[in-house]
């Protein structure tokens, strides 16, 4: 059982997600989570969070229904320079940022170019997690990415929505396995994340937990249950 889920989306992410932050936290409490991260899509995603939404998160309650809440963002990586879709001033008000490549805000590129995009976005001190690097549509050099992540204080996630049958990224298992092998090689911790859009999959790590088990990935390198260490990690620039 895992106690935190740091990649979830509320109604502010648009595209059909209708759950409010209150409903998300209530579900997290039912799932017996101790810590929930709300990470709505950045403004480049159609109908997603606006700059004013992200500006106001800093005044939202930090604890609800017995669950501690961190407020972040899932940034869109826009190009090989690692440009993202929220300005520094607003990013600095949030607890942390996930940076991900999405097909509507990033055109298909070569493996070398995708790798460069990840390396460059890690130079942004607000980026603490690379989101779903497992996507086969955007091949990347995991060994290079994980080595740089270790140097830059960034971690990678094992994304439940990629691995679950309801996922839409295709078969990501080989890529997730390779990510785990590289993280083990460079002793980089990982995070399991549901990437739940709405309440439905909050705290559900069925397939990602199975993957780390298959990879015989050390439990001590999975941050979900190390709440104090995780909070310090996410909030340190
Ligand atoms: Zn995403
Ligand atoms: Zn997401």
PDB file of C-alpha atoms and ligand atoms in Angstrom:
ATOM      1  CA  UNK A   1       0.000   0.000   0.000  1.00  0.00           C
ATOM      2  CA  UNK A   2       1.328   3.424  -0.970  1.00  0.00           C
ATOM      3  CA  UNK A   3       0.595   6.584   1.002  1.00  0.00           C
ATOM      4  CA  UNK A   4       1.026   9.365  -1.533  1.00  0.00           C
ATOM      5  CA  UNK A   5      -0.007  10.174  -5.077  1.00  0.00           C
ATOM      6  CA  UNK A   6       1.746  13.217  -6.495  1.00  0.00           C
ATOM      7  CA  UNK A   7       0.359  13.332 -10.059  1.00  0.00           C
ATOM      8  CA  UNK A   8      -3.408  13.928 -10.304  1.00  0.00           C
ATOM      9  CA  UNK A   9      -5.741  16.176 -12.296  1.00  0.00           C
ATOM     10  CA  UNK A  10      -8.848  18.094 -11.228  1.00  0.00           C
ATOM     11  CA  UNK A  11     -11.527  19.906 -13.237  1.00  0.00           C
ATOM     12  CA  UNK A  12      -8.934  22.628 -13.924  1.00  0.00           C
ATOM     13  CA  UNK A  13      -7.187  20.302 -16.398  1.00  0.00           C
ATOM     14  CA  UNK A  14     -10.161  20.446 -18.765  1.00  0.00           C
ATOM     15  CA  UNK A  15     -10.741  17.632 -21.265  1.00  0.00           C
ATOM     16  CA  UNK A  16     -13.718  16.116 -19.548  1.00  0.00           C
ATOM     17  CA  UNK A  17     -12.352  15.902 -16.008  1.00  0.00           C
ATOM     18  CA  UNK A  18     -15.122  17.205 -13.762  1.00  0.00           C
ATOM     19  CA  UNK A  19     -13.879  16.583 -10.198  1.00  0.00           C
ATOM     20  CA  UNK A  20     -13.083  19.460  -7.870  1.00  0.00           C
ATOM     21  CA  UNK A  21     -10.021  19.555  -5.648  1.00  0.00           C
ATOM     22  CA  UNK A  22     -12.271  18.883  -2.631  1.00  0.00           C
ATOM     23  CA  UNK A  23     -13.625  15.731  -4.250  1.00  0.00           C
ATOM     24  CA  UNK A  24     -10.070  14.648  -5.120  1.00  0.00           C
ATOM     25  CA  UNK A  25      -8.856  15.066  -1.538  1.00  0.00           C
ATOM     26  CA  UNK A  26     -11.914  13.284  -0.153  1.00  0.00           C
ATOM     27  CA  UNK A  27     -11.150  10.300  -2.423  1.00  0.00           C
ATOM     28  CA  UNK A  28      -7.512  10.387  -1.305  1.00  0.00           C
ATOM     29  CA  UNK A  29      -8.713  10.164   2.311  1.00  0.00           C
ATOM     30  CA  UNK A  30     -10.914   7.169   1.432  1.00  0.00           C
ATOM     31  CA  UNK A  31      -7.848   5.567  -0.186  1.00  0.00           C
ATOM     32  CA  UNK A  32      -5.967   6.173   3.081  1.00  0.00           C
ATOM     33  CA  UNK A  33      -3.387   8.441   1.428  1.00  0.00           C
ATOM     34  CA  UNK A  34      -1.449  10.802   3.684  1.00  0.00           C
ATOM     35  CA  UNK A  35      -0.263  13.164   0.928  1.00  0.00           C
ATOM     36  CA  UNK A  36      -1.904  14.200  -2.352  1.00  0.00           C
ATOM     37  CA  UNK A  37      -0.413  16.299  -5.137  1.00  0.00           C
ATOM     38  CA  UNK A  38      -2.755  18.244  -7.403  1.00  0.00           C
ATOM     39  CA  UNK A  39      -0.933  18.773 -10.706  1.00  0.00           C
ATOM     40  CA  UNK A  40      -3.230  20.195 -13.336  1.00  0.00           C
ATOM     41  CA  UNK A  41      -2.112  20.652 -16.927  1.00  0.00           C
ATOM     42  CA  UNK A  42      -0.361  23.903 -17.788  1.00  0.00           C
ATOM     43  CA  UNK A  43      -1.996  26.693 -19.812  1.00  0.00           C
ATOM     44  CA  UNK A  44      -0.778  25.378 -23.192  1.00  0.00           C
ATOM     45  CA  UNK A  45      -3.181  22.431 -22.870  1.00  0.00           C
ATOM     46  CA  UNK A  46      -6.519  23.362 -24.377  1.00  0.00           C
ATOM     47  CA  UNK A  47      -9.084  24.383 -21.697  1.00  0.00           C
ATOM     48  CA  UNK A  48      -6.627  23.645 -18.867  1.00  0.00           C
ATOM     49  CA  UNK A  49      -5.511  25.716 -15.884  1.00  0.00           C
ATOM     50  CA  UNK A  50      -5.086  29.435 -16.494  1.00  0.00           C
ATOM     51  CA  UNK A  51      -2.238  31.487 -15.001  1.00  0.00           C
ATOM     52  CA  UNK A  52      -4.702  32.956 -12.464  1.00  0.00           C
ATOM     53  CA  UNK A  53      -5.739  29.456 -11.346  1.00  0.00           C
ATOM     54  CA  UNK A  54      -2.123  28.562 -10.628  1.00  0.00           C
ATOM     55  CA  UNK A  55      -1.534  31.928  -8.927  1.00  0.00           C
ATOM     56  CA  UNK A  56      -4.340  31.272  -6.451  1.00  0.00           C
ATOM     57  CA  UNK A  57      -3.362  27.737  -5.451  1.00  0.00           C
ATOM     58  CA  UNK A  58      -0.954  29.131  -2.883  1.00  0.00           C
ATOM     59  CA  UNK A  59      -3.898  30.251  -0.724  1.00  0.00           C
ATOM     60  CA  UNK A  60      -5.735  26.902  -0.852  1.00  0.00           C
ATOM     61  CA  UNK A  61      -5.903  24.804   2.342  1.00  0.00           C
ATOM     62  CA  UNK A  62      -2.883  22.612   3.018  1.00  0.00           C
ATOM     63  CA  UNK A  63      -4.834  19.949   4.848  1.00  0.00           C
ATOM     64  CA  UNK A  64      -8.302  18.599   4.125  1.00  0.00           C
ATOM     65  CA  UNK A  65     -10.099  15.484   5.349  1.00  0.00           C
ATOM     66  CA  UNK A  66      -6.902  14.531   7.196  1.00  0.00           C
ATOM     67  CA  UNK A  67      -4.856  14.506   3.973  1.00  0.00           C
ATOM     68  CA  UNK A  68      -1.963  16.866   3.405  1.00  0.00           C
ATOM     69  CA  UNK A  69      -2.132  18.542  -0.013  1.00  0.00           C
ATOM     70  CA  UNK A  70       0.656  19.918  -2.187  1.00  0.00           C
ATOM     71  CA  UNK A  71      -0.191  22.114  -5.158  1.00  0.00           C
ATOM     72  CA  UNK A  72       1.859  21.745  -8.322  1.00  0.00           C
ATOM     73  CA  UNK A  73       1.486  21.672 -12.058  1.00  0.00           C
ATOM     74  CA  UNK A  74       2.103  19.290 -14.927  1.00  0.00           C
ATOM     75  CA  UNK A  75       4.009  21.534 -17.305  1.00  0.00           C
ATOM     76  CA  UNK A  76       4.049  20.976 -21.026  1.00  0.00           C
ATOM     77  CA  UNK A  77       7.550  20.639 -22.479  1.00  0.00           C
ATOM     78  CA  UNK A  78       7.167  22.722 -25.630  1.00  0.00           C
ATOM     79  CA  UNK A  79      10.446  22.249 -27.527  1.00  0.00           C
ATOM     80  CA  UNK A  80      13.969  20.838 -27.439  1.00  0.00           C
ATOM     81  CA  UNK A  81      15.130  23.887 -25.464  1.00  0.00           C
ATOM     82  CA  UNK A  82      12.971  22.668 -22.591  1.00  0.00           C
ATOM     83  CA  UNK A  83      10.632  25.669 -22.720  1.00  0.00           C
ATOM     84  CA  UNK A  84       7.534  25.247 -20.523  1.00  0.00           C
ATOM     85  CA  UNK A  85       4.114  26.869 -20.334  1.00  0.00           C
ATOM     86  CA  UNK A  86       4.121  28.724 -17.007  1.00  0.00           C
ATOM     87  CA  UNK A  87       6.290  31.681 -16.197  1.00  0.00           C
ATOM     88  CA  UNK A  88       8.904  31.653 -13.451  1.00  0.00           C
ATOM     89  CA  UNK A  89       6.987  34.033 -11.163  1.00  0.00           C
ATOM     90  CA  UNK A  90       3.968  31.700 -11.010  1.00  0.00           C
ATOM     91  CA  UNK A  91       6.052  28.531 -10.877  1.00  0.00           C
ATOM     92  CA  UNK A  92       7.820  29.832  -7.801  1.00  0.00           C
ATOM     93  CA  UNK A  93       4.441  30.038  -5.978  1.00  0.00           C
ATOM     94  CA  UNK A  94       3.766  26.332  -6.498  1.00  0.00           C
ATOM     95  CA  UNK A  95       5.158  23.450  -4.454  1.00  0.00           C
ATOM     96  CA  UNK A  96       6.659  21.593  -7.411  1.00  0.00           C
ATOM     97  CA  UNK A  97       6.369  20.895 -11.105  1.00  0.00           C
ATOM     98  CA  UNK A  98       6.137  17.758 -13.208  1.00  0.00           C
ATOM     99  CA  UNK A  99       7.368  18.249 -16.783  1.00  0.00           C
ATOM    100  CA  UNK A 100       5.921  16.079 -19.537  1.00  0.00           C
ATOM    101  CA  UNK A 101       5.774  15.772 -23.290  1.00  0.00           C
ATOM    102  CA  UNK A 102       2.228  15.720 -24.698  1.00  0.00           C
ATOM    103  CA  UNK A 103       1.277  15.217 -28.320  1.00  0.00           C
ATOM    104  CA  UNK A 104      -0.887  18.369 -28.611  1.00  0.00           C
ATOM    105  CA  UNK A 105       1.813  20.737 -27.410  1.00  0.00           C
ATOM    106  CA  UNK A 106       4.986  19.117 -28.789  1.00  0.00           C
ATOM    107  CA  UNK A 107       5.553  17.936 -32.350  1.00  0.00           C
ATOM    108  CA  UNK A 108       7.097  14.527 -32.952  1.00  0.00           C
ATOM    109  CA  UNK A 109      10.878  14.603 -32.974  1.00  0.00           C
ATOM    110  CA  UNK A 110      13.868  12.249 -33.057  1.00  0.00           C
ATOM    111  CA  UNK A 111      15.108  10.302 -30.036  1.00  0.00           C
ATOM    112  CA  UNK A 112      18.091  12.680 -29.756  1.00  0.00           C
ATOM    113  CA  UNK A 113      15.829  15.745 -29.848  1.00  0.00           C
ATOM    114  CA  UNK A 114      13.411  14.322 -27.265  1.00  0.00           C
ATOM    115  CA  UNK A 115      16.344  13.489 -25.006  1.00  0.00           C
ATOM    116  CA  UNK A 116      17.642  17.037 -25.378  1.00  0.00           C
ATOM    117  CA  UNK A 117      14.198  18.393 -24.448  1.00  0.00           C
ATOM    118  CA  UNK A 118      14.250  16.364 -21.202  1.00  0.00           C
ATOM    119  CA  UNK A 119      17.845  17.358 -20.386  1.00  0.00           C
ATOM    120  CA  UNK A 120      17.071  21.032 -20.936  1.00  0.00           C
ATOM    121  CA  UNK A 121      13.836  21.065 -18.933  1.00  0.00           C
ATOM    122  CA  UNK A 122      15.716  19.577 -15.968  1.00  0.00           C
ATOM    123  CA  UNK A 123      17.758  22.794 -15.788  1.00  0.00           C
ATOM    124  CA  UNK A 124      14.561  24.494 -14.579  1.00  0.00           C
ATOM    125  CA  UNK A 125      14.856  24.379 -10.767  1.00  0.00           C
ATOM    126  CA  UNK A 126      11.062  24.019 -10.320  1.00  0.00           C
ATOM    127  CA  UNK A 127      10.941  20.760 -12.273  1.00  0.00           C
ATOM    128  CA  UNK A 128      11.232  17.875  -9.804  1.00  0.00           C
ATOM    129  CA  UNK A 129       9.580  15.031 -11.722  1.00  0.00           C
ATOM    130  CA  UNK A 130       9.653  13.969 -15.368  1.00  0.00           C
ATOM    131  CA  UNK A 131       6.164  12.731 -16.268  1.00  0.00           C
ATOM    132  CA  UNK A 132       5.482   9.582 -18.290  1.00  0.00           C
ATOM    133  CA  UNK A 133       8.832   9.438 -20.156  1.00  0.00           C
ATOM    134  CA  UNK A 134       7.686   5.926 -21.034  1.00  0.00           C
ATOM    135  CA  UNK A 135       5.576   7.098 -23.991  1.00  0.00           C
ATOM    136  CA  UNK A 136       6.687   5.110 -27.081  1.00  0.00           C
ATOM    137  CA  UNK A 137       5.561   7.987 -29.316  1.00  0.00           C
ATOM    138  CA  UNK A 138       8.420  10.084 -27.913  1.00  0.00           C
ATOM    139  CA  UNK A 139      11.460   7.786 -27.718  1.00  0.00           C
ATOM    140  CA  UNK A 140      14.281   8.967 -25.476  1.00  0.00           C
ATOM    141  CA  UNK A 141      17.677   7.842 -24.233  1.00  0.00           C
ATOM    142  CA  UNK A 142      16.815   6.741 -20.690  1.00  0.00           C
ATOM    143  CA  UNK A 143      20.381   6.106 -19.579  1.00  0.00           C
ATOM    144  CA  UNK A 144      21.360   9.701 -20.402  1.00  0.00           C
ATOM    145  CA  UNK A 145      18.147  11.135 -18.908  1.00  0.00           C
ATOM    146  CA  UNK A 146      18.452   9.249 -15.620  1.00  0.00           C
ATOM    147  CA  UNK A 147      22.148  10.130 -15.263  1.00  0.00           C
ATOM    148  CA  UNK A 148      21.313  13.837 -15.712  1.00  0.00           C
ATOM    149  CA  UNK A 149      18.271  13.550 -13.440  1.00  0.00           C
ATOM    150  CA  UNK A 150      20.524  12.292 -10.673  1.00  0.00           C
ATOM    151  CA  UNK A 151      22.863  15.275 -11.181  1.00  0.00           C
ATOM    152  CA  UNK A 152      19.975  17.774 -11.286  1.00  0.00           C
ATOM    153  CA  UNK A 153      17.878  16.542  -8.351  1.00  0.00           C
ATOM    154  CA  UNK A 154      15.022  15.327 -10.543  1.00  0.00           C
ATOM    155  CA  UNK A 155      13.211  11.970 -10.415  1.00  0.00           C
ATOM    156  CA  UNK A 156      11.180   9.955 -12.886  1.00  0.00           C
ATOM    157  CA  UNK A 157       7.750   8.495 -12.267  1.00  0.00           C
ATOM    158  CA  UNK A 158       6.308   5.086 -13.047  1.00  0.00           C
ATOM    159  CA  UNK A 159       2.960   6.114 -14.440  1.00  0.00           C
ATOM    160  CA  UNK A 160      -0.064   3.949 -13.637  1.00  0.00           C
ATOM    161  CA  UNK A 161      -2.148   5.422 -16.470  1.00  0.00           C
ATOM    162  CA  UNK A 162       0.549   4.352 -18.954  1.00  0.00           C
ATOM    163  CA  UNK A 163       0.589   0.762 -17.725  1.00  0.00           C
ATOM    164  CA  UNK A 164      -3.098   0.147 -16.971  1.00  0.00           C
ATOM    165  CA  UNK A 165      -5.381  -1.353 -19.640  1.00  0.00           C
ATOM    166  CA  UNK A 166      -7.387   1.902 -19.720  1.00  0.00           C
ATOM    167  CA  UNK A 167      -4.213   3.777 -20.731  1.00  0.00           C
ATOM    168  CA  UNK A 168      -3.817   5.387 -24.124  1.00  0.00           C
ATOM    169  CA  UNK A 169      -0.047   5.546 -24.610  1.00  0.00           C
ATOM    170  CA  UNK A 170       0.242   2.073 -26.118  1.00  0.00           C
ATOM    171  CA  UNK A 171       2.462  -0.625 -24.652  1.00  0.00           C
ATOM    172  CA  UNK A 172       4.826   1.212 -22.309  1.00  0.00           C
ATOM    173  CA  UNK A 173       6.010  -1.802 -20.311  1.00  0.00           C
ATOM    174  CA  UNK A 174       9.406  -2.210 -21.984  1.00  0.00           C
ATOM    175  CA  UNK A 175      10.122   1.496 -21.543  1.00  0.00           C
ATOM    176  CA  UNK A 176       9.013   1.491 -17.900  1.00  0.00           C
ATOM    177  CA  UNK A 177      11.229  -1.517 -17.251  1.00  0.00           C
ATOM    178  CA  UNK A 178      14.212   0.214 -18.868  1.00  0.00           C
ATOM    179  CA  UNK A 179      13.569   3.357 -16.795  1.00  0.00           C
ATOM    180  CA  UNK A 180      13.592   1.232 -13.634  1.00  0.00           C
ATOM    181  CA  UNK A 181      16.836  -0.477 -14.651  1.00  0.00           C
ATOM    182  CA  UNK A 182      18.517   2.882 -15.293  1.00  0.00           C
ATOM    183  CA  UNK A 183      17.246   4.301 -11.981  1.00  0.00           C
ATOM    184  CA  UNK A 184      18.664   1.312 -10.203  1.00  0.00           C
ATOM    185  CA  UNK A 185      22.003   1.689 -12.012  1.00  0.00           C
ATOM    186  CA  UNK A 186      22.329   5.360 -11.019  1.00  0.00           C
ATOM    187  CA  UNK A 187      20.625   4.918  -7.625  1.00  0.00           C
ATOM    188  CA  UNK A 188      17.887   7.408  -8.467  1.00  0.00           C
ATOM    189  CA  UNK A 189      14.645   7.023  -6.456  1.00  0.00           C
ATOM    190  CA  UNK A 190      11.313   6.832  -8.281  1.00  0.00           C
ATOM    191  CA  UNK A 191       7.715   7.720  -7.590  1.00  0.00           C
ATOM    192  CA  UNK A 192       4.602   5.749  -8.510  1.00  0.00           C
ATOM    193  CA  UNK A 193       1.887   8.077  -9.755  1.00  0.00           C
ATOM    194  CA  UNK A 194      -1.681   7.456 -10.824  1.00  0.00           C
ATOM    195  CA  UNK A 195      -2.000  10.401 -13.257  1.00  0.00           C
ATOM    196  CA  UNK A 196      -5.677  10.120 -12.329  1.00  0.00           C
ATOM    197  CA  UNK A 197      -7.936  12.515 -14.228  1.00  0.00           C
ATOM    198  CA  UNK A 198     -10.639  13.027 -11.633  1.00  0.00           C
ATOM    199  CA  UNK A 199     -11.139  10.881  -8.571  1.00  0.00           C
ATOM    200  CA  UNK A 200     -11.396   7.501 -10.266  1.00  0.00           C
ATOM    201  CA  UNK A 201      -7.806   6.256 -10.058  1.00  0.00           C
ATOM    202  CA  UNK A 202      -6.400   8.277  -7.140  1.00  0.00           C
ATOM    203  CA  UNK A 203      -4.067   6.074  -5.100  1.00  0.00           C
ATOM    204  CA  UNK A 204      -4.495   3.144  -7.506  1.00  0.00           C
ATOM    205  CA  UNK A 205      -1.052   1.719  -8.285  1.00  0.00           C
ATOM    206  CA  UNK A 206      -2.117  -1.771  -9.366  1.00  0.00           C
ATOM    207  CA  UNK A 207      -0.009  -1.991 -12.529  1.00  0.00           C
ATOM    208  CA  UNK A 208       2.862   0.284 -11.543  1.00  0.00           C
ATOM    209  CA  UNK A 209       3.353  -1.621  -8.283  1.00  0.00           C
ATOM    210  CA  UNK A 210       3.357  -4.856 -10.258  1.00  0.00           C
ATOM    211  CA  UNK A 211       6.007  -3.394 -12.580  1.00  0.00           C
ATOM    212  CA  UNK A 212       8.360  -2.377  -9.752  1.00  0.00           C
ATOM    213  CA  UNK A 213       7.826  -5.799  -8.217  1.00  0.00           C
ATOM    214  CA  UNK A 214       8.722  -7.529 -11.500  1.00  0.00           C
ATOM    215  CA  UNK A 215      11.806  -5.334 -11.808  1.00  0.00           C
ATOM    216  CA  UNK A 216      12.752  -6.244  -8.226  1.00  0.00           C
ATOM    217  CA  UNK A 217      13.184  -2.516  -7.666  1.00  0.00           C
ATOM    218  CA  UNK A 218      14.204  -1.812  -4.043  1.00  0.00           C
ATOM    219  CA  UNK A 219      11.330  -0.556  -1.872  1.00  0.00           C
ATOM    220  CA  UNK A 220      13.774   1.842  -0.178  1.00  0.00           C
ATOM    221  CA  UNK A 221      14.108   3.706  -3.512  1.00  0.00           C
ATOM    222  CA  UNK A 222      10.345   4.236  -3.929  1.00  0.00           C
ATOM    223  CA  UNK A 223       9.491   7.610  -2.398  1.00  0.00           C
ATOM    224  CA  UNK A 224       5.701   7.248  -2.063  1.00  0.00           C
ATOM    225  CA  UNK A 225       5.840   6.074   1.549  1.00  0.00           C
ATOM    226  CA  UNK A 226       8.732   8.288   2.643  1.00  0.00           C
ATOM    227  CA  UNK A 227       6.533  11.333   3.173  1.00  0.00           C
ATOM    228  CA  UNK A 228       8.967  13.670   5.001  1.00  0.00           C
ATOM    229  CA  UNK A 229      11.788  12.870   2.527  1.00  0.00           C
ATOM    230  CA  UNK A 230       9.405  13.298  -0.407  1.00  0.00           C
ATOM    231  CA  UNK A 231       8.153  16.688   0.789  1.00  0.00           C
ATOM    232  CA  UNK A 232      11.673  18.000   1.324  1.00  0.00           C
ATOM    233  CA  UNK A 233      12.710  16.701  -2.078  1.00  0.00           C
ATOM    234  CA  UNK A 234       9.760  18.275  -3.930  1.00  0.00           C
ATOM    235  CA  UNK A 235       9.991  21.633  -2.216  1.00  0.00           C
ATOM    236  CA  UNK A 236      13.779  22.090  -2.469  1.00  0.00           C
ATOM    237  CA  UNK A 237      14.948  24.170  -5.402  1.00  0.00           C
TER     238      UNK A 237
HETATM  239 ZN1  LIG B   1       0.730  14.054 -18.895  1.00  0.00          ZN
HETATM  240 ZN1  LIG B   2      -0.931  13.972 -15.987  1.00  0.00          ZN
END
